[in-house]
Amino acid sequence: MFIEFRSAVEAAVAAALTARDLPTDDLGIEEPPEGVDAILASSVAFRLAGEVGAAPPAVAQQLLEEINPADYDYLGGVSTQGPYLNFAPSDDYYADTLDAAAENDDYGQRPSKGESVVVEHTSANPTGPVHVGRARNPIIGDAIANALDYAGYDVDRHYYVNDAGRQMALFTWAYETFDEGELPEPEREKPDYDLVRYYRKGNSYLESADDDAVEEAEAKIAAIIEGLDEGDEATYERVSEVVDTVLSGMCQSLSRLPAAFDEFVKETRFMRSGATDDVVERLRALDEAFYEEEAWQLDLREFGIEKSFVFLRSDGTTLYTTRDIAHHEWKFENYDRAVTVIGEDHKLTFEQLNCTLDLLGHDTAQLDQQFYSWVNLPGGEGMSTRAGTGIDLDDLLDEAVARAREEVESRMGDRIREDKLGDEDVERIARQVGIGAVRYDIVAKQPSKAITFEWERALDFEAQSAPYVQYVHARCCGILDGEAVPETVDPEALTAPAEHDLLRTIARLPAVIEHAAEKQEPHRVATYTREFADCFNTFYRECPVLTAEDDEVRAARLALVDAARHTVGNALDVLGVEAPSSM
């Protein structure tokens, strides 16, 4: 209802300005001043005071005289306070909000926009287990995809697989060169942990072997790279065996978050189809192309980029970014929009990519990049997959579940001892809370800011964390357990300020999701869930539900709790955080 209410406010302000022959280019719609009983306000009087020749409060009063709330859906009243026009909702606003949120378990989902979006995220090189430093990518990427889905877009989630280039050639060579007996025991019984031993052994060998041995190994690695560029099927099959095995293990870890994908798009797809060769030919034909230092490059100084873009080596092999141009051209052919979630260390690469696509005649307005900074753990542990050091995502999630289990057992000890909760219940809650805490704590921060993950904050049931919000959903489920929510209730029975505040907050969810989707900023949904939890907890303290003063109020409050359950459950779903039915 908030989206419709905002549209009504915009229409009312625009009509008032038109009636006074004033410009309507900036309506000044914003949140009302603190303490004002309104949902939205307009500060347009500030802007127009000079043009009207009157003080802002007088301008606001003039505009107020032009607005009849009855002419607009959901406007219950308009008032002024100083220079502000303040807009309050009608009874229908509350009634329709209650009806929409209580009856629809998909509340917050917007109608189809008829536009397709591909969200590429994670895309970590398949060289070993996913580590903590990269965990922000699948968490942010999945939440962005969820928000776009809820906002009405047709969303595909892609993992772009780097199955070409030196790293994968080295990995393949090492896998084919070293024996199991030369390797340490795998850290876990998972495919990625099994094969990463070969990758680490290969790197160690190249750093310690004599020059002749290194030269021989490098020649074999180069042959694999060339074989992929030439489209050699046997080379492709050799590399694919390694890539697909490691990727299967990585996906097992990612599924715990969870982060799922509709398609795994391989780099070699565009090499084998001839798309990369076609890109190279078109790039070489550009006026900005030049050959220098044994490589074909593009001069991008007209775009303010001093570093040239290298797209072809002297030996005829292409680079990752060259293949990625073909990949993005494929995206443009198949989707209306493309979103890429990528680490901040790739900013320059993507600036060069965007400029190159522009030179090739593409509308890069279709393309959005969401850059993220790193996740650190207290103490600043290193995170190098190559060296075999650091904290893997599996380690972090195991620790999260273990710590959550301790907290759950401490808080729910009586229920466990009375056998009201079995081992499976405890394990379920520990998993939902623990993994939810990791995911929520990471997605709740602006992507551009580096964060340090702290257990005490993430698992604090009293602070504004995942457990704090999850508990609201569990509380709603507890209230409704065994209760039948009446199909018809009287919304006017909800008269308490805490009830109206909760309804106003519920009404905002669709708008919050749309804003998060358009800006690719899922942390806005996390902020909303904390505000929602505070609002619901105030309602819970001040407005008894099951022991309400009469049946009419009781029925209406049950419907309000059901609306709250759908709202917080779906907001958490956008963030990819499970909503427990009990805690």
XYZ file of C-alpha atoms in Angstrom:
583
model
C 0.000 0.000 0.000
C 2.944 2.325 0.628
C 3.781 2.435 -3.087
C 0.196 3.430 -3.901
C 0.185 5.946 -1.040
C 3.379 7.572 -2.315
C 1.890 7.809 -5.814
C -1.173 9.522 -4.359
C 1.005 12.000 -2.455
C 3.038 12.766 -5.579
C -0.152 13.303 -7.579
C -1.617 15.588 -4.890
C 1.514 17.749 -4.615
C 1.900 17.949 -8.410
C -1.742 18.986 -8.825
C -1.400 21.647 -6.116
C 1.696 23.063 -7.812
C -0.002 23.080 -11.192
C -3.017 24.890 -9.730
C -0.636 27.629 -8.550
C 1.287 27.713 -11.865
C 4.421 26.425 -10.161
C 7.000 23.977 -11.567
C 6.550 20.285 -10.775
C 10.060 19.044 -11.527
C 10.929 18.448 -7.857
C 8.122 17.484 -5.467
C 10.324 17.259 -2.368
C 8.788 13.980 -1.122
C 10.544 12.726 1.988
C 9.976 11.339 5.468
C 7.940 13.633 7.754
C 9.556 15.614 10.570
C 10.062 13.682 13.788
C 6.978 13.526 15.965
C 4.513 14.222 13.146
C 1.735 11.668 12.718
C 2.181 11.207 8.980
C 3.756 8.749 6.550
C 5.219 11.148 3.995
C 5.916 14.860 3.750
C 6.786 17.368 1.050
C 9.414 20.054 1.564
C 8.686 21.674 -1.796
C 7.816 24.960 -0.062
C 11.500 25.462 0.724
C 12.370 25.378 -2.967
C 9.580 27.666 -4.089
C 9.686 30.350 -1.385
C 11.816 32.698 -3.509
C 9.718 32.192 -6.613
C 6.423 32.758 -4.775
C 7.800 35.646 -2.770
C 6.582 34.300 0.552
C 8.051 32.461 3.531
C 8.098 28.620 3.234
C 5.315 28.119 5.845
C 3.056 30.481 3.876
C 3.812 28.619 0.635
C 2.970 25.313 2.320
C -0.344 26.761 3.484
C -1.173 27.922 -0.055
C -0.527 24.459 -1.425
C -2.583 22.868 1.347
C -5.597 24.871 0.185
C -5.364 23.156 -3.218
C -5.456 19.569 -1.879
C -8.632 17.629 -1.133
C -7.604 14.279 0.426
C -10.850 12.657 -0.700
C -9.665 12.968 -4.297
C -6.818 10.523 -3.707
C -6.719 6.891 -2.660
C -5.372 6.272 0.837
C -4.960 9.954 1.767
C -6.623 10.444 5.123
C -5.471 13.954 5.848
C -3.006 16.684 4.928
C -1.592 19.230 7.344
C 1.249 21.695 7.558
C 3.961 22.094 10.133
C 6.166 25.017 9.304
C 7.263 24.559 5.681
C 6.187 20.896 5.471
C 3.083 19.383 3.940
C 2.399 16.225 5.942
C 0.316 13.347 4.599
C -1.485 10.881 6.873
C -3.155 7.636 5.724
C -6.855 6.848 5.602
C -8.628 3.955 7.325
C -8.617 2.145 3.972
C -4.819 2.217 4.000
C -4.723 0.216 7.215
C -7.546 -2.103 6.163
C -6.041 -2.940 2.767
C -2.585 -3.434 4.255
C -3.946 -5.905 6.791
C -5.920 -7.699 4.116
C -3.008 -7.924 1.656
C -0.384 -9.097 4.142
C -2.541 -11.478 6.187
C -4.093 -13.322 3.258
C -1.030 -13.634 1.004
C 1.915 -15.761 2.021
C 3.840 -14.188 -0.883
C 3.268 -10.672 0.418
C 5.938 -8.319 -0.892
C 6.113 -10.013 -4.282
C 5.477 -7.457 -7.028
C 3.697 -8.110 -10.359
C 5.823 -9.198 -13.293
C 7.691 -6.355 -14.998
C 8.183 -8.371 -18.172
C 11.957 -7.817 -18.031
C 14.705 -10.422 -17.783
C 17.803 -9.980 -15.628
C 20.855 -12.189 -15.343
C 22.734 -11.944 -12.047
C 26.284 -13.265 -12.203
C 27.844 -13.811 -8.824
C 30.417 -15.860 -6.897
C 32.316 -17.094 -9.996
C 35.290 -17.969 -7.802
C 38.055 -19.732 -9.708
C 37.638 -23.509 -9.272
C 41.035 -23.967 -7.648
C 39.856 -25.149 -4.241
C 37.358 -24.641 -1.422
C 35.504 -21.332 -1.116
C 37.193 -19.238 1.562
C 35.831 -16.626 3.913
C 37.308 -13.640 2.134
C 35.136 -14.423 -0.909
C 31.997 -15.396 1.050
C 30.512 -11.942 0.619
C 30.033 -12.483 -3.118
C 27.528 -15.381 -3.029
C 25.705 -13.849 -0.059
C 25.285 -10.430 -1.689
C 24.720 -11.898 -5.146
C 22.006 -14.291 -4.019
C 20.247 -11.540 -2.045
C 20.326 -9.186 -5.056
C 18.862 -11.935 -7.228
C 16.158 -12.590 -4.613
C 15.274 -8.902 -4.407
C 15.002 -8.634 -8.200
C 12.839 -11.753 -8.252
C 10.510 -10.343 -5.573
C 10.424 -7.031 -7.461
C 8.895 -8.753 -10.483
C 11.873 -9.400 -12.738
C 12.499 -12.702 -14.509
C 15.831 -13.612 -12.915
C 18.525 -16.103 -13.887
C 21.412 -16.750 -11.521
C 24.721 -17.530 -13.246
C 28.124 -18.722 -12.098
C 30.776 -17.787 -14.667
C 33.353 -20.576 -14.572
C 36.970 -19.741 -15.259
C 37.971 -22.988 -16.969
C 40.682 -21.430 -19.130
C 43.881 -19.548 -18.435
C 47.043 -20.318 -16.532
C 45.536 -21.309 -13.183
C 43.409 -24.082 -14.650
C 46.215 -25.207 -16.939
C 48.562 -25.437 -13.950
C 45.919 -27.295 -11.951
C 45.361 -29.797 -14.772
C 49.087 -30.358 -15.196
C 49.524 -30.921 -11.447
C 46.575 -33.335 -11.310
C 48.080 -35.395 -14.114
C 51.643 -35.210 -12.750
C 51.616 -36.005 -9.044
C 50.575 -39.214 -7.299
C 48.277 -39.542 -4.299
C 51.220 -40.735 -2.206
C 52.990 -37.404 -2.691
C 50.120 -35.450 -1.146
C 48.901 -34.805 2.410
C 45.546 -36.131 3.592
C 42.577 -33.979 2.464
C 41.191 -31.677 5.151
C 37.625 -32.827 4.409
C 36.007 -35.639 2.479
C 34.830 -33.376 -0.326
C 35.935 -33.212 -3.980
C 37.314 -29.677 -3.773
C 39.418 -30.498 -0.707
C 40.658 -33.642 -2.436
C 41.815 -31.968 -5.634
C 43.128 -28.715 -4.131
C 46.057 -30.764 -2.819
C 47.270 -31.167 -6.409
C 46.978 -27.440 -7.066
C 48.965 -26.583 -3.962
C 51.556 -29.250 -4.758
C 51.941 -27.860 -8.268
C 52.530 -24.336 -7.015
C 54.990 -25.558 -4.406
C 56.866 -27.577 -7.026
C 57.222 -24.607 -9.382
C 58.621 -22.513 -6.539
C 61.207 -25.077 -5.377
C 62.226 -27.219 -8.400
C 65.385 -26.575 -10.412
C 65.286 -24.419 -13.534
C 65.195 -27.303 -16.024
C 62.278 -28.989 -14.244
C 60.374 -25.714 -14.026
C 60.981 -25.011 -17.720
C 59.651 -28.469 -18.629
C 56.559 -27.983 -16.445
C 55.900 -24.515 -17.825
C 56.040 -25.875 -21.371
C 53.358 -28.436 -20.519
C 51.210 -25.764 -18.867
C 51.583 -23.494 -21.903
C 50.550 -26.373 -24.178
C 47.318 -26.774 -22.219
C 46.588 -23.037 -22.538
C 47.231 -23.146 -26.274
C 45.111 -26.288 -26.658
C 42.141 -24.552 -25.076
C 42.584 -21.482 -27.296
C 42.761 -23.680 -30.375
C 39.607 -25.564 -29.404
C 41.324 -28.911 -28.962
C 38.672 -31.323 -27.667
C 41.094 -33.608 -25.801
C 42.577 -30.636 -23.908
C 39.092 -29.403 -23.053
C 38.147 -32.807 -21.634
C 41.309 -32.950 -19.505
C 40.665 -29.529 -17.991
C 36.946 -30.207 -17.556
C 37.633 -33.241 -15.405
C 39.450 -31.046 -12.893
C 37.116 -28.055 -13.138
C 33.877 -30.001 -12.804
C 35.149 -32.044 -9.866
C 36.336 -29.029 -7.891
C 33.220 -27.066 -8.756
C 30.967 -29.854 -7.468
C 32.624 -29.601 -4.065
C 32.476 -25.804 -4.026
C 28.753 -25.958 -4.787
C 28.179 -28.284 -1.851
C 29.594 -25.570 0.389
C 27.635 -22.789 -1.311
C 24.405 -24.769 -0.941
C 24.765 -24.462 2.818
C 24.344 -20.663 2.660
C 22.247 -21.363 0.533
C 23.289 -20.043 -2.879
C 21.960 -21.848 -5.941
C 22.521 -21.253 -9.646
C 20.413 -21.683 -12.754
C 23.422 -22.107 -15.023
C 27.184 -22.533 -14.911
C 28.548 -20.635 -17.905
C 32.070 -21.667 -18.862
C 34.678 -19.384 -20.419
C 35.573 -22.059 -22.936
C 32.017 -21.920 -24.278
C 32.895 -18.665 -26.044
C 36.284 -19.900 -27.173
C 34.817 -23.083 -28.674
C 31.937 -21.254 -30.390
C 34.268 -18.802 -32.147
C 32.762 -15.826 -30.284
C 36.109 -14.895 -28.710
C 37.912 -14.949 -32.071
C 35.183 -12.730 -33.499
C 35.666 -10.264 -30.629
C 39.421 -10.180 -31.263
C 38.945 -9.383 -34.941
C 36.541 -6.545 -34.209
C 38.836 -5.135 -31.510
C 41.855 -5.188 -33.847
C 39.820 -3.198 -36.385
C 39.165 -0.359 -33.927
C 41.055 2.911 -34.269
C 42.050 2.573 -30.620
C 43.823 -0.777 -31.223
C 47.627 -0.965 -31.345
C 50.350 -3.615 -31.083
C 53.052 -2.972 -28.509
C 55.170 -4.967 -26.062
C 54.219 -8.201 -27.850
C 50.493 -7.782 -27.292
C 47.438 -6.276 -28.940
C 45.978 -3.494 -26.812
C 43.311 -0.779 -26.752
C 44.053 2.846 -25.945
C 41.288 3.916 -23.537
C 42.602 7.350 -22.613
C 39.557 8.998 -24.193
C 37.586 7.402 -21.348
C 40.016 8.680 -18.725
C 41.746 5.298 -18.311
C 45.518 5.503 -18.596
C 46.209 1.767 -18.500
C 45.790 0.124 -21.898
C 43.503 -2.877 -22.246
C 45.417 -5.968 -23.413
C 43.196 -8.343 -25.385
C 45.564 -10.655 -27.302
C 49.028 -12.008 -26.515
C 51.760 -12.304 -29.115
C 51.357 -16.107 -29.195
C 47.718 -15.663 -30.250
C 46.172 -16.668 -26.910
C 43.389 -14.564 -25.434
C 42.946 -13.226 -21.913
C 40.156 -13.612 -19.360
C 38.798 -10.143 -20.086
C 38.745 -10.800 -23.846
C 36.619 -13.871 -23.288
C 34.460 -11.916 -20.857
C 33.604 -9.424 -23.622
C 32.157 -12.299 -25.656
C 30.365 -13.448 -22.503
C 28.775 -10.024 -22.003
C 27.744 -9.761 -25.631
C 25.933 -13.072 -25.120
C 24.233 -11.600 -22.038
C 23.056 -8.583 -24.027
C 21.555 -10.877 -26.664
C 19.619 -12.939 -24.124
C 18.665 -10.561 -21.287
C 17.273 -7.071 -20.813
C 19.686 -6.339 -17.957
C 22.860 -7.857 -16.570
C 24.140 -7.512 -13.014
C 27.610 -8.646 -11.958
C 28.677 -8.932 -8.325
C 32.442 -8.622 -8.159
C 35.268 -7.814 -5.748
C 36.550 -4.267 -5.522
C 39.967 -5.411 -6.771
C 38.384 -5.838 -10.224
C 37.181 -2.238 -10.591
C 39.764 -1.263 -13.193
C 39.134 -4.443 -15.180
C 35.425 -3.706 -15.337
C 35.991 -0.068 -16.236
C 38.051 -1.308 -19.187
C 35.375 -3.888 -20.012
C 32.612 -1.263 -20.035
C 34.630 1.086 -22.232
C 35.477 -1.710 -24.661
C 31.837 -2.744 -24.915
C 31.002 0.899 -25.582
C 33.549 1.017 -28.413
C 31.946 -2.107 -29.862
C 28.619 -0.286 -29.996
C 26.828 -1.776 -26.990
C 24.509 0.047 -24.610
C 26.303 -0.426 -21.307
C 23.308 1.073 -19.493
C 22.071 -2.528 -19.537
C 24.999 -3.523 -17.359
C 25.324 -2.978 -13.603
C 28.248 -3.934 -11.388
C 28.029 -4.246 -7.638
C 31.508 -4.095 -6.135
C 32.092 -5.424 -2.648
C 34.903 -5.153 -0.164
C 36.338 -7.982 1.879
C 35.167 -9.952 4.884
C 37.796 -10.334 7.590
C 37.872 -12.314 10.793
C 39.240 -10.817 14.017
C 42.999 -11.157 14.016
C 43.390 -10.591 10.274
C 44.032 -14.193 9.248
C 45.293 -14.656 5.728
C 42.913 -16.136 3.156
C 45.119 -17.473 0.350
C 43.763 -20.588 -1.374
C 47.007 -20.924 -3.283
C 49.091 -21.212 -0.153
C 46.610 -23.481 1.568
C 46.070 -21.061 4.430
C 43.117 -19.154 5.786
C 39.584 -19.963 6.835
C 37.338 -21.834 4.437
C 33.612 -21.133 4.199
C 32.906 -24.621 5.540
C 34.976 -23.828 8.642
C 33.036 -20.634 9.232
C 29.641 -22.308 8.829
C 30.594 -25.252 11.061
C 31.707 -22.832 13.748
C 28.518 -20.799 13.354
C 26.297 -23.833 13.846
C 28.334 -25.037 16.822
C 28.171 -21.645 18.551
C 24.471 -21.305 17.791
C 23.858 -24.770 19.232
C 25.516 -23.719 22.493
C 23.344 -20.594 22.618
C 20.169 -22.536 21.809
C 20.890 -25.182 24.436
C 21.558 -22.460 27.009
C 18.385 -20.534 26.241
C 16.095 -23.520 25.728
C 17.522 -25.851 28.352
C 14.234 -26.385 30.183
C 12.352 -27.289 27.010
C 15.110 -29.698 25.982
C 15.193 -31.363 29.421
C 11.403 -31.726 29.358
C 11.739 -33.492 25.968
C 9.679 -30.829 24.229
C 12.589 -30.376 21.844
C 14.423 -33.357 20.394
C 17.918 -33.509 18.951
C 16.576 -32.870 15.453
C 14.773 -29.718 16.609
C 17.882 -28.416 18.357
C 20.024 -29.143 15.311
C 17.521 -27.475 12.973
C 17.336 -24.337 15.080
C 21.125 -24.234 15.493
C 21.596 -24.488 11.724
C 18.947 -21.853 10.969
C 20.296 -19.452 13.569
C 24.002 -20.074 12.989
C 24.055 -19.857 9.212
C 21.419 -17.131 9.296
C 23.680 -15.119 11.601
C 26.619 -15.360 9.188
C 24.562 -14.498 6.162
C 22.615 -11.668 7.803
C 25.673 -10.050 9.370
C 27.399 -9.933 5.991
C 24.449 -8.834 3.850
C 23.373 -6.166 6.351
C 26.425 -4.018 5.598
C 26.877 -1.761 2.593
C 28.903 -3.818 0.081
C 31.509 -1.106 -0.458
C 32.576 -1.178 3.192
C 35.089 -3.719 4.472
C 33.727 -5.620 7.451
C 35.115 -7.739 10.247
C 32.869 -10.623 11.200
C 32.400 -10.849 14.969
C 30.678 -13.819 16.579
C 29.363 -11.980 19.618
C 27.502 -9.427 17.512
C 26.217 -11.847 14.900
C 24.753 -14.313 17.406
C 23.378 -11.770 19.884
C 19.685 -12.566 20.398
C 19.125 -9.194 22.046
C 20.903 -6.973 19.524
C 19.803 -6.145 15.988
C 21.069 -9.363 14.465
C 19.650 -12.326 12.565
C 18.500 -14.160 15.731
C 16.780 -10.975 16.912
C 14.755 -10.805 13.686
C 14.282 -14.571 13.357
C 12.818 -14.651 16.855
C 10.029 -12.316 15.728
C 8.981 -14.859 13.098
C 9.155 -17.674 15.642
C 7.103 -15.599 18.079
C 4.430 -14.989 15.427
C 4.294 -18.716 14.719
C 4.001 -19.432 18.447
C 1.087 -17.031 18.870
C -0.721 -18.514 15.881
C -0.027 -22.142 16.834
C -3.401 -23.855 17.160
C -5.286 -20.652 16.349
C -7.534 -20.202 13.335
C -7.210 -16.714 11.867
C -10.730 -15.571 10.942
C -11.287 -14.994 7.228
C -13.050 -11.707 7.974
C -11.982 -9.265 10.656
C -12.745 -5.641 11.411
C -9.585 -3.578 10.783
C -11.145 -0.659 12.659
C -10.804 -2.728 15.835
C -7.081 -1.958 15.608
C -6.887 1.479 17.164
C -3.769 1.396 19.355
C -0.760 3.428 18.160
C 1.416 0.299 18.279
C -1.023 -1.493 15.965
C -1.039 1.366 13.463
C 2.762 1.641 13.612
C 3.059 -2.068 12.844
C 0.637 -1.802 9.923
C 2.541 1.169 8.539
C 5.757 -0.815 8.731
C 4.155 -3.840 7.081
C 2.893 -1.619 4.253
C 6.460 -0.510 3.419
C 7.842 -3.963 2.543
C 7.042 -3.953 -1.221
C 8.581 -0.484 -1.615
C 11.691 -1.492 0.345
C 12.139 -4.539 -1.880
C 11.697 -2.510 -5.074
C 14.241 0.059 -3.919
C 16.725 -2.643 -2.921
C 16.273 -4.339 -6.291
C 16.715 -1.182 -8.369
C 19.817 -0.083 -6.465
C 21.177 -3.634 -5.950
C 21.401 -2.843 -2.240
C 19.976 -5.746 -0.233
C 21.307 -4.235 2.995
C 18.260 -1.933 2.835
C 16.035 -4.971 3.400
C 18.164 -5.965 6.397
C 17.756 -2.476 7.852
C 14.001 -2.795 7.325
C 13.869 -6.127 9.180
C 15.514 -4.586 12.239
C 13.032 -1.710 12.219
C 10.229 -4.214 11.764
C 11.431 -6.334 14.694
C 11.541 -3.280 16.978
C 8.037 -2.302 15.880
C 6.609 -5.803 16.362
C 8.169 -6.154 19.790
C 6.509 -2.894 20.883
C 3.168 -4.223 19.616
C 3.750 -7.521 21.434
C 4.420 -5.735 24.742
C 1.524 -3.309 24.501
C -1.235 -5.263 22.724
C -2.159 -8.708 24.100
C -3.358 -10.989 21.335
C -4.734 -14.217 22.798
C -5.998 -12.408 25.906
C -7.353 -9.339 24.100
C -10.213 -7.435 25.717
C -12.899 -8.773 23.344
C -13.352 -11.250 20.486
C -13.337 -8.570 17.769
C -10.011 -7.133 18.864
C -8.599 -10.633 19.363
C -9.551 -11.625 15.813
C -8.087 -8.465 14.315
C -4.836 -8.895 16.260
C -4.538 -12.505 15.145
C -4.816 -11.282 11.551
C -2.204 -8.622 12.291
C 0.183 -11.260 13.688
C -0.397 -13.365 10.580
C 0.383 -10.327 8.424
C 3.532 -9.748 10.468
C 4.570 -13.384 10.034
C 4.293 -13.161 6.259
C 6.102 -9.819 6.206
C 9.131 -10.724 8.275
C 9.326 -14.206 6.741
C 9.453 -12.840 3.208
C 11.871 -10.061 4.112
C 14.214 -12.687 5.545
C 13.662 -14.787 2.428
C 14.914 -11.916 0.270
C 18.069 -11.904 2.383
C 18.375 -15.676 2.077
C 17.957 -16.157 5.844
C 15.693 -18.927 7.097
C 12.689 -17.947 9.206
C 12.380 -20.511 12.043
C 8.940 -21.567 13.223
C 10.305 -22.041 16.738
C 13.351 -20.869 18.678
